[in-house]
Short mmCIF file of C-alpha atoms and ligand atoms in Angstrom, two decimals:
data_model
loop_
_atom_site.label_atom_id
_atom_site.label_comp_id
_atom_site.label_asym_id
_atom_site.label_seq_id
_atom_site.Cartn_x
_atom_site.Cartn_y
_atom_site.Cartn_z
CA MET A 25 -9.85 70.95 38.78
CA THR A 26 -9.71 73.26 41.76
CA LEU A 27 -7.03 74.70 43.95
CA ALA A 28 -6.43 73.33 47.43
CA THR A 29 -8.57 74.79 50.17
CA ARG A 30 -6.82 76.52 53.03
CA SER A 31 -7.62 74.64 56.19
CA HIS A 32 -9.38 77.44 58.05
CA GLU A 33 -11.52 78.14 55.00
CA ALA A 34 -12.61 74.59 54.52
CA THR A 35 -16.07 75.32 55.87
CA PRO A 36 -18.01 77.69 53.66
CA ILE A 37 -19.62 80.50 55.59
CA LEU A 38 -23.17 79.64 54.78
CA SER A 39 -24.64 80.46 58.15
CA LEU A 40 -23.11 83.43 59.89
CA PRO A 41 -24.43 82.64 63.37
CA ASP A 42 -22.48 79.36 63.19
CA ARG A 43 -19.31 81.31 62.57
CA PRO A 44 -19.15 84.01 65.17
CA GLY A 45 -15.73 85.11 63.90
CA GLY A 46 -17.18 85.35 60.39
CA PRO A 47 -15.55 87.25 57.55
CA VAL A 48 -14.47 90.83 58.19
CA ILE A 49 -16.11 93.07 55.61
CA GLY A 50 -14.31 96.32 54.91
CA VAL A 51 -16.23 99.34 53.70
CA LEU A 52 -14.22 101.88 51.73
CA ALA A 53 -14.60 105.04 53.81
CA VAL A 54 -12.98 107.83 51.81
CA GLN A 55 -16.20 109.40 50.47
CA GLY A 56 -19.86 108.50 50.05
CA ASP A 57 -22.39 106.57 52.11
CA PHE A 58 -20.12 104.10 53.87
CA ALA A 59 -21.83 104.58 57.26
CA GLU A 60 -25.07 103.18 55.84
CA HIS A 61 -23.29 100.06 54.59
CA LEU A 62 -21.72 99.52 58.02
CA ARG A 63 -25.18 99.74 59.58
CA MET A 64 -26.56 97.17 57.13
CA LEU A 65 -23.64 94.81 57.79
CA ALA A 66 -24.36 95.00 61.52
CA ARG A 67 -28.01 94.18 60.79
CA VAL A 68 -27.08 90.99 58.92
CA GLY A 69 -24.73 90.00 61.74
CA ALA A 70 -21.47 90.63 59.87
CA THR A 71 -18.39 92.44 61.12
CA GLY A 72 -17.87 95.66 59.16
CA VAL A 73 -14.84 97.93 59.41
CA GLU A 74 -13.86 101.18 57.71
CA VAL A 75 -11.08 100.98 55.13
CA ARG A 76 -9.02 104.09 54.37
CA THR A 77 -5.50 102.80 53.81
CA PRO A 78 -3.74 99.80 52.25
CA GLU A 79 -3.00 98.66 55.84
CA ASP A 80 -6.73 98.64 56.62
CA LEU A 81 -7.29 96.61 53.45
CA GLU A 82 -4.87 93.95 54.65
CA ARG A 83 -7.19 93.16 57.56
CA VAL A 84 -10.38 92.48 55.62
CA ASP A 85 -11.79 89.44 53.82
CA ALA A 86 -14.09 91.42 51.54
CA LEU A 87 -14.70 95.04 50.56
CA ILE A 88 -17.70 97.22 49.77
CA ILE A 89 -17.17 100.34 47.64
CA PRO A 90 -20.12 102.61 48.45
CA GLY A 91 -22.14 105.08 46.46
CA GLY A 92 -20.97 108.65 46.30
CA GLU A 93 -19.04 110.44 43.58
CA SER A 94 -17.01 108.03 41.51
CA THR A 95 -14.49 110.60 40.27
CA ALA A 96 -13.78 111.78 43.83
CA ILE A 97 -13.57 108.23 45.19
CA GLY A 98 -11.28 107.20 42.31
CA LYS A 99 -8.91 110.11 42.92
CA LEU A 100 -8.77 109.41 46.66
CA LEU A 101 -8.08 105.73 45.99
CA ALA A 102 -5.09 106.73 43.88
CA ARG A 103 -3.88 109.26 46.45
CA TYR A 104 -3.82 106.65 49.24
CA GLY A 105 -2.37 103.88 47.07
CA LEU A 106 -5.58 101.93 47.54
CA ASP A 107 -6.28 101.48 43.83
CA VAL A 108 -3.17 99.36 43.31
CA ALA A 109 -3.72 97.49 46.59
CA ILE A 110 -7.35 96.66 45.78
CA VAL A 111 -6.58 95.42 42.27
CA ALA A 112 -3.71 93.27 43.59
CA ARG A 113 -5.86 91.66 46.29
CA ALA A 114 -8.82 91.13 43.98
CA SER A 115 -6.79 89.12 41.49
CA VAL A 116 -7.08 85.35 41.40
CA PRO A 117 -3.68 84.03 42.52
CA SER A 118 -1.58 81.77 40.38
CA PRO A 119 -2.37 78.05 40.73
CA ASP A 120 1.22 77.35 41.81
CA PRO A 121 1.33 78.98 45.23
CA GLY A 122 4.66 77.56 46.28
CA GLY A 123 6.49 78.62 43.17
CA ALA A 124 9.22 76.35 41.87
CA THR A 125 10.01 74.89 45.30
CA GLY A 126 6.44 74.36 46.44
CA GLN A 127 7.51 75.76 49.83
CA GLY A 128 5.80 79.13 49.71
CA GLU A 129 2.93 80.39 51.85
CA PRO A 130 -0.42 79.46 50.35
CA PRO A 131 -1.78 82.58 48.67
CA ARG A 132 -4.83 84.29 50.07
CA PRO A 133 -8.10 83.92 48.22
CA PRO A 134 -8.93 86.98 46.14
CA LEU A 135 -10.74 89.81 47.83
CA ALA A 136 -14.50 89.75 47.28
CA ILE A 137 -15.66 93.24 46.30
CA TRP A 138 -19.10 94.80 45.93
CA GLY A 139 -19.51 98.20 44.32
CA THR A 140 -22.79 100.09 44.73
CA CYS A 141 -23.64 102.92 42.32
CA ALA A 142 -20.43 105.00 42.19
CA GLY A 143 -18.74 101.80 43.40
CA MET A 144 -20.13 99.95 40.38
CA ILE A 145 -18.64 102.58 38.07
CA LEU A 146 -15.24 102.05 39.69
CA MET A 147 -15.53 98.27 39.27
CA ALA A 148 -16.19 98.55 35.52
CA ARG A 149 -13.67 98.00 32.77
CA ASP A 150 -14.86 101.09 30.92
CA ILE A 151 -17.50 103.78 30.94
CA GLY A 152 -18.34 103.56 27.27
CA ASP A 153 -18.69 106.97 25.71
CA SER A 154 -20.50 108.40 28.72
CA GLY A 155 -17.38 109.92 30.20
CA SER A 156 -16.79 113.40 28.97
CA LYS A 157 -13.53 113.59 27.09
CA VAL A 158 -12.23 116.19 29.49
CA VAL A 159 -13.00 114.24 32.69
CA ALA A 160 -10.50 111.55 33.52
CA GLN A 161 -12.50 108.91 35.36
CA PRO A 162 -10.23 106.62 37.38
CA LEU A 163 -11.46 103.01 37.23
CA LEU A 164 -10.35 99.81 38.92
CA GLY A 165 -11.43 97.88 35.81
CA LEU A 166 -12.05 94.66 37.72
CA MET A 167 -15.33 93.55 36.14
CA ASP A 168 -15.95 92.94 32.45
CA LEU A 169 -18.63 95.62 32.31
CA SER A 170 -19.18 98.80 30.36
CA VAL A 171 -21.31 101.23 32.31
CA ARG A 172 -22.86 104.58 31.54
CA ARG A 173 -22.73 107.19 34.28
CA ASN A 174 -25.83 109.17 35.20
CA ALA A 175 -27.75 107.04 32.74
CA PHE A 176 -31.22 108.16 33.71
CA GLY A 177 -30.88 111.86 32.96
CA ASN A 178 -32.51 114.68 34.86
CA GLN A 179 -36.11 113.51 34.89
CA LEU A 180 -35.30 110.24 36.57
CA ASP A 181 -32.42 111.56 38.63
CA SER A 182 -33.63 109.53 41.59
CA PHE A 183 -36.32 106.88 41.78
CA GLU A 184 -37.33 103.77 43.68
CA THR A 185 -38.61 100.52 42.26
CA ASP A 186 -38.95 96.81 43.01
CA LEU A 187 -36.68 94.46 41.11
CA ASP A 188 -36.88 90.76 40.46
CA ALA A 189 -33.60 89.27 41.61
CA PRO A 190 -34.37 85.57 42.07
CA VAL A 191 -30.81 84.47 42.79
CA VAL A 192 -30.45 87.03 45.55
CA SER A 193 -34.00 87.11 46.91
CA PRO A 194 -35.98 84.09 45.70
CA ARG A 195 -39.22 84.84 47.54
CA GLN A 196 -39.79 88.54 47.07
CA PRO A 197 -38.66 91.42 44.89
CA VAL A 198 -35.80 93.61 46.06
CA HIS A 199 -36.60 97.22 46.84
CA ALA A 200 -34.08 99.44 45.07
CA VAL A 201 -33.20 103.13 45.31
CA PHE A 202 -31.50 104.71 42.28
CA ILE A 203 -29.71 108.05 42.70
CA ARG A 204 -28.00 109.50 39.61
CA ALA A 205 -27.39 105.88 38.86
CA PRO A 206 -25.23 104.23 36.25
CA LEU A 207 -26.49 101.52 33.92
CA ILE A 208 -24.79 98.39 32.64
CA GLU A 209 -24.45 98.82 28.88
CA ARG A 210 -22.38 95.71 28.20
CA ALA A 211 -21.56 92.64 30.26
CA GLY A 212 -18.85 90.16 29.29
CA GLU A 213 -19.32 86.40 29.06
CA GLY A 214 -18.27 85.62 32.61
CA VAL A 215 -20.77 88.07 34.08
CA GLU A 216 -24.09 86.92 35.54
CA ILE A 217 -26.89 89.50 35.51
CA LEU A 218 -28.68 89.36 38.87
CA ALA A 219 -31.37 92.01 38.48
CA ARG A 220 -33.03 94.00 35.73
CA LEU A 221 -35.36 96.97 35.60
CA PRO A 222 -38.92 96.16 34.56
CA ASP A 223 -37.91 97.19 31.00
CA GLY A 224 -35.13 94.60 30.99
CA ARG A 225 -32.10 96.83 31.46
CA PRO A 226 -29.51 95.15 33.75
CA VAL A 227 -28.74 96.84 37.07
CA ALA A 228 -26.94 94.19 39.15
CA ALA A 229 -24.20 91.75 38.14
CA ARG A 230 -21.80 89.21 39.57
CA GLN A 231 -18.50 88.02 38.18
CA GLY A 232 -17.25 85.32 40.55
CA HIS A 233 -16.11 87.12 43.71
CA LEU A 234 -17.08 90.54 42.32
CA LEU A 235 -20.53 92.12 42.64
CA ALA A 236 -21.94 95.39 41.31
CA THR A 237 -25.30 97.09 41.78
CA ALA A 238 -26.38 100.33 40.11
CA PHE A 239 -28.67 101.03 43.07
CA HIS A 240 -28.25 101.50 46.83
CA PRO A 241 -29.44 98.59 49.01
CA GLU A 242 -27.82 100.38 51.96
CA LEU A 243 -30.43 103.15 51.75
CA THR A 244 -33.38 100.77 52.15
CA ASN A 245 -34.62 98.31 54.72
CA ASP A 246 -34.02 95.46 52.29
CA LEU A 247 -31.16 93.33 53.61
CA SER A 248 -31.13 90.79 50.79
CA PHE A 249 -28.11 92.08 48.85
CA HIS A 250 -26.01 92.53 51.99
CA ARG A 251 -26.91 88.99 53.05
CA TYR A 252 -26.12 87.69 49.58
CA PHE A 253 -22.73 89.40 49.51
CA VAL A 254 -21.67 88.20 52.93
CA GLU A 255 -23.05 84.67 52.72
CA ARG A 256 -22.50 83.83 49.07
CA VAL A 257 -19.99 86.12 47.38
CA ALA A 258 -17.53 86.65 50.23
CA ALA A 259 -17.93 83.03 51.35
CA ALA A 260 -17.21 81.80 47.84
CA THR A 261 -13.68 83.15 47.93
CA SER A 262 -12.45 79.89 49.36
CA PHE A 263 -10.18 78.23 46.84
CA ALA A 264 -12.54 75.29 46.58
CA GLU A 265 -14.91 77.35 44.46
CA LEU A 266 -12.42 79.16 42.28
CA PRO A 267 -11.61 77.95 38.80
CA VAL A 268 -7.95 77.53 38.04
CA ARG A 269 -6.79 79.87 35.33
N1 LIG B 308 -23.53 109.71 39.55
C1 LIG B 308 -22.53 109.34 40.50
C2 LIG B 308 -21.17 109.10 39.82
O1 LIG B 308 -21.08 109.16 38.65
C3 LIG B 308 -22.93 108.09 41.28
C4 LIG B 308 -24.11 108.40 42.13
C5 LIG B 308 -24.25 107.56 43.35
O2 LIG B 308 -23.32 106.85 43.77
N2 LIG B 308 -25.40 107.67 43.96
O3 LIG B 308 -20.22 108.88 40.48
#
Protein backbone atom coordinates (compact mmCIF):
# COMPACT_ATOMS: atom_id res chain seq x y z
CA MET A 1 0.00 0.00 0.00
CA THR A 2 1.31 3.44 -0.83
CA LEU A 3 0.25 6.98 -0.18
CA ALA A 4 -1.37 9.05 -2.89
CA THR A 5 0.99 10.86 -5.23
CA ARG A 6 0.75 14.62 -5.39
CA SER A 7 -0.21 15.58 -8.90
CA HIS A 8 2.88 17.61 -9.76
CA GLU A 9 5.09 14.82 -8.50
CA ALA A 10 3.43 12.12 -10.49
CA THR A 11 6.31 11.94 -12.94
CA PRO A 12 9.50 10.72 -11.32
CA ILE A 13 12.48 12.88 -12.14
CA LEU A 14 14.47 10.27 -13.94
CA SER A 15 15.85 12.49 -16.64
CA LEU A 16 16.72 16.00 -15.55
CA PRO A 17 16.87 17.52 -19.03
CA ASP A 18 13.20 16.53 -19.45
CA ARG A 19 12.34 18.51 -16.36
CA PRO A 20 13.93 21.89 -16.74
CA GLY A 21 12.35 23.06 -13.47
CA GLY A 22 13.79 20.00 -11.74
CA PRO A 23 14.16 19.66 -7.99
CA VAL A 24 15.83 22.48 -6.10
CA ILE A 25 18.74 21.05 -4.13
CA GLY A 26 19.78 23.05 -1.09
CA VAL A 27 23.34 22.90 0.17
CA LEU A 28 23.81 23.70 3.84
CA ALA A 29 26.15 26.70 3.75
CA VAL A 30 27.08 27.43 7.36
CA GLN A 31 30.56 25.85 7.29
CA GLY A 32 32.57 23.45 5.16
CA ASP A 33 32.88 22.81 1.43
CA PHE A 34 29.42 23.81 0.26
CA ALA A 35 30.74 25.75 -2.75
CA GLU A 36 32.17 22.55 -4.22
CA HIS A 37 28.81 20.79 -3.92
CA LEU A 38 27.08 23.70 -5.68
CA ARG A 39 29.59 23.41 -8.52
CA MET A 40 28.95 19.67 -8.84
CA LEU A 41 25.18 20.21 -8.86
CA ALA A 42 25.57 22.70 -11.71
CA ARG A 43 27.65 20.12 -13.59
CA VAL A 44 24.89 17.49 -13.36
CA GLY A 45 22.33 20.07 -14.49
CA ALA A 46 20.57 20.49 -11.14
CA THR A 47 19.56 23.71 -9.44
CA GLY A 48 21.56 24.21 -6.25
CA VAL A 49 20.97 26.93 -3.67
CA GLU A 50 22.65 27.84 -0.39
CA VAL A 51 20.71 27.09 2.79
CA ARG A 52 21.47 29.09 5.94
CA THR A 53 18.10 29.57 7.60
CA PRO A 54 14.85 27.64 8.16
CA GLU A 55 13.28 29.98 5.55
CA ASP A 56 15.88 28.88 2.98
CA LEU A 57 15.08 25.26 3.86
CA GLU A 58 11.41 25.81 3.06
CA ARG A 59 12.31 26.48 -0.58
CA VAL A 60 14.25 23.30 -1.31
CA ASP A 61 13.25 19.77 -2.33
CA ALA A 62 16.44 18.13 -1.05
CA LEU A 63 19.47 19.05 1.05
CA ILE A 64 23.18 18.29 1.03
CA ILE A 65 25.12 18.61 4.29
CA PRO A 66 28.75 19.08 3.24
CA GLY A 67 32.05 18.03 4.71
CA GLY A 68 33.72 20.32 7.20
CA GLU A 69 33.78 20.14 10.97
CA SER A 70 30.80 18.27 12.31
CA THR A 71 30.88 19.84 15.78
CA ALA A 72 30.95 23.35 14.31
CA ILE A 73 28.22 22.57 11.77
CA GLY A 74 26.07 20.96 14.48
CA LYS A 75 26.38 23.98 16.76
CA LEU A 76 25.53 26.39 13.94
CA LEU A 77 22.51 24.28 12.98
CA ALA A 78 21.22 24.60 16.53
CA ARG A 79 21.95 28.33 16.66
CA TYR A 80 19.90 29.02 13.52
CA GLY A 81 17.08 26.63 14.44
CA LEU A 82 17.98 24.52 11.42
CA ASP A 83 18.41 21.28 13.36
CA VAL A 84 14.75 21.17 14.38
CA ALA A 85 13.61 22.33 10.92
CA ILE A 86 15.68 19.69 9.10
CA VAL A 87 14.51 16.84 11.32
CA ALA A 88 10.87 17.94 10.92
CA ARG A 89 11.09 18.11 7.12
CA ALA A 90 12.99 14.83 6.84
CA SER A 91 10.31 12.87 8.66
CA VAL A 92 7.90 10.70 6.73
CA PRO A 93 4.48 12.32 7.17
CA SER A 94 1.54 10.52 8.67
CA PRO A 95 -0.52 8.47 6.19
CA ASP A 96 -3.63 10.48 7.06
CA PRO A 97 -2.81 13.86 5.57
CA GLY A 98 -6.25 15.37 5.97
CA GLY A 99 -6.60 14.47 9.61
CA ALA A 100 -10.04 13.55 10.87
CA THR A 101 -11.85 15.62 8.24
CA GLY A 102 -9.76 14.59 5.27
CA GLN A 103 -9.77 18.26 4.21
CA GLY A 104 -6.20 19.19 5.00
CA GLU A 105 -3.42 20.12 2.60
CA PRO A 106 -1.58 17.06 1.35
CA PRO A 107 1.68 16.88 3.28
CA ARG A 108 4.96 17.43 1.50
CA PRO A 109 7.15 14.44 0.82
CA PRO A 110 10.02 14.17 3.28
CA LEU A 111 13.17 16.08 2.51
CA ALA A 112 15.85 13.98 0.82
CA ILE A 113 19.18 14.59 2.56
CA TRP A 114 22.75 13.60 1.71
CA GLY A 115 25.53 14.04 4.25
CA THR A 116 29.15 13.87 3.11
CA CYS A 117 31.90 13.23 5.68
CA ALA A 118 31.07 15.65 8.52
CA GLY A 119 27.55 15.60 7.05
CA MET A 120 27.46 11.83 7.46
CA ILE A 121 28.38 12.19 11.13
CA LEU A 122 25.48 14.60 11.61
CA MET A 123 23.08 12.18 9.90
CA ALA A 124 24.00 9.31 12.24
CA ARG A 125 22.01 8.14 15.22
CA ASP A 126 25.14 7.89 17.35
CA ILE A 127 28.90 8.15 17.22
CA GLY A 128 29.60 5.00 19.16
CA ASP A 129 32.33 5.49 21.70
CA SER A 130 34.42 7.63 19.35
CA GLY A 131 33.15 10.89 20.77
CA SER A 132 35.25 12.08 23.63
CA LYS A 133 33.18 12.26 26.78
CA VAL A 134 33.90 15.94 27.11
CA VAL A 135 32.87 16.90 23.56
CA ALA A 136 29.15 17.21 23.03
CA GLN A 137 28.61 16.27 19.40
CA PRO A 138 25.25 17.54 18.14
CA LEU A 139 23.63 14.99 15.81
CA LEU A 140 20.49 15.03 13.69
CA GLY A 141 20.12 11.28 14.30
CA LEU A 142 18.18 10.71 11.09
CA MET A 143 19.86 7.52 9.85
CA ASP A 144 20.13 4.24 11.74
CA LEU A 145 23.92 4.36 11.69
CA SER A 146 26.66 4.37 14.27
CA VAL A 147 29.74 6.11 12.96
CA ARG A 148 33.24 6.63 14.28
CA ARG A 149 34.78 10.04 13.75
CA ASN A 150 38.31 10.38 12.40
CA ALA A 151 38.36 6.61 12.01
CA PHE A 152 41.55 6.36 10.01
CA GLY A 153 43.94 7.91 12.50
CA ASN A 154 46.94 10.04 11.69
CA GLN A 155 48.69 7.86 9.15
CA LEU A 156 45.71 7.72 6.84
CA ASP A 157 44.44 11.19 7.65
CA SER A 158 43.68 11.73 3.97
CA PHE A 159 43.74 9.29 1.09
CA GLU A 160 42.16 8.58 -2.27
CA THR A 161 40.90 5.28 -3.58
CA ASP A 162 38.50 3.73 -6.08
CA LEU A 163 35.38 2.12 -4.69
CA ASP A 164 32.98 -0.38 -6.16
CA ALA A 165 29.52 1.13 -5.89
CA PRO A 166 27.46 -0.82 -8.43
CA VAL A 167 24.10 0.70 -7.53
CA VAL A 168 25.45 4.21 -7.98
CA SER A 169 27.94 3.66 -10.79
CA PRO A 170 27.33 0.32 -12.51
CA ARG A 171 30.03 0.61 -15.17
CA GLN A 172 33.05 1.96 -13.35
CA PRO A 173 34.40 2.39 -9.84
CA VAL A 174 33.81 5.66 -8.02
CA HIS A 175 36.85 7.77 -7.23
CA ALA A 176 36.73 8.77 -3.57
CA VAL A 177 38.66 11.27 -1.45
CA PHE A 178 38.76 10.65 2.31
CA ILE A 179 39.78 13.50 4.63
CA ARG A 180 39.78 12.78 8.37
CA ALA A 181 36.88 10.61 7.45
CA PRO A 182 34.36 8.80 9.61
CA LEU A 183 33.53 5.13 9.19
CA ILE A 184 30.22 3.32 9.47
CA GLU A 185 30.54 0.96 12.44
CA ARG A 186 26.94 -0.25 12.51
CA ALA A 187 24.07 0.00 10.04
CA GLY A 188 20.47 -0.80 10.97
CA GLU A 189 18.20 -3.15 9.05
CA GLY A 190 16.66 -0.51 6.81
CA VAL A 191 20.05 0.73 5.63
CA GLU A 192 21.52 -0.29 2.27
CA ILE A 193 25.32 -0.20 2.03
CA LEU A 194 26.26 1.37 -1.31
CA ALA A 195 30.06 1.28 -1.21
CA ARG A 196 32.82 -0.41 0.74
CA LEU A 197 36.56 0.03 1.02
CA PRO A 198 38.61 -2.74 -0.60
CA ASP A 199 38.85 -4.33 2.88
CA GLY A 200 35.06 -4.46 3.14
CA ARG A 201 34.42 -1.61 5.55
CA PRO A 202 31.25 0.32 4.57
CA VAL A 203 31.65 3.96 3.54
CA ALA A 204 28.37 4.88 1.80
CA ALA A 205 24.79 4.09 2.79
CA ARG A 206 21.21 4.86 1.87
CA GLN A 207 18.12 4.68 4.04
CA GLY A 208 15.18 5.55 1.78
CA HIS A 209 15.41 9.30 1.11
CA LEU A 210 18.59 9.65 3.20
CA LEU A 211 22.12 9.18 1.89
CA ALA A 212 25.50 9.30 3.62
CA THR A 213 29.05 9.05 2.30
CA ALA A 214 32.20 9.05 4.44
CA PHE A 215 34.11 10.55 1.51
CA HIS A 216 33.88 13.71 -0.60
CA PRO A 217 32.55 13.25 -4.15
CA GLU A 218 32.44 17.04 -4.42
CA LEU A 219 36.25 17.19 -4.35
CA THR A 220 36.67 14.92 -7.38
CA ASN A 221 35.66 14.94 -11.02
CA ASP A 222 33.41 11.94 -10.41
CA LEU A 223 29.79 13.06 -10.81
CA SER A 224 28.19 9.69 -10.09
CA PHE A 225 27.07 10.29 -6.50
CA HIS A 226 25.68 13.75 -7.29
CA ARG A 227 23.77 12.26 -10.22
CA TYR A 228 22.54 9.40 -8.06
CA PHE A 229 21.32 11.75 -5.34
CA VAL A 230 19.49 14.09 -7.68
CA GLU A 231 18.03 11.47 -10.01
CA ARG A 232 17.30 8.62 -7.62
CA VAL A 233 17.23 9.71 -3.99
CA ALA A 234 15.64 13.15 -4.35
CA ALA A 235 13.32 11.88 -7.10
CA ALA A 236 12.19 9.01 -4.90
CA THR A 237 10.62 11.35 -2.39
CA SER A 238 7.36 11.23 -4.29
CA PHE A 239 4.76 9.53 -2.15
CA ALA A 240 4.41 6.75 -4.68
CA GLU A 241 7.69 5.24 -3.51
CA LEU A 242 7.32 5.71 0.21
CA PRO A 243 6.13 2.91 2.44
CA VAL A 244 3.28 3.76 4.75
CA ARG A 245 4.28 3.54 8.37
N1 LIG B 1 36.75 14.84 10.94
C1 LIG B 1 35.71 15.77 10.65
C2 LIG B 1 34.63 15.76 11.74
O1 LIG B 1 34.68 14.98 12.61
C3 LIG B 1 35.07 15.51 9.29
C4 LIG B 1 36.07 15.76 8.22
C5 LIG B 1 35.50 16.14 6.91
O2 LIG B 1 34.31 16.49 6.77
N2 LIG B 1 36.35 16.14 5.91
O3 LIG B 1 33.74 16.54 11.70
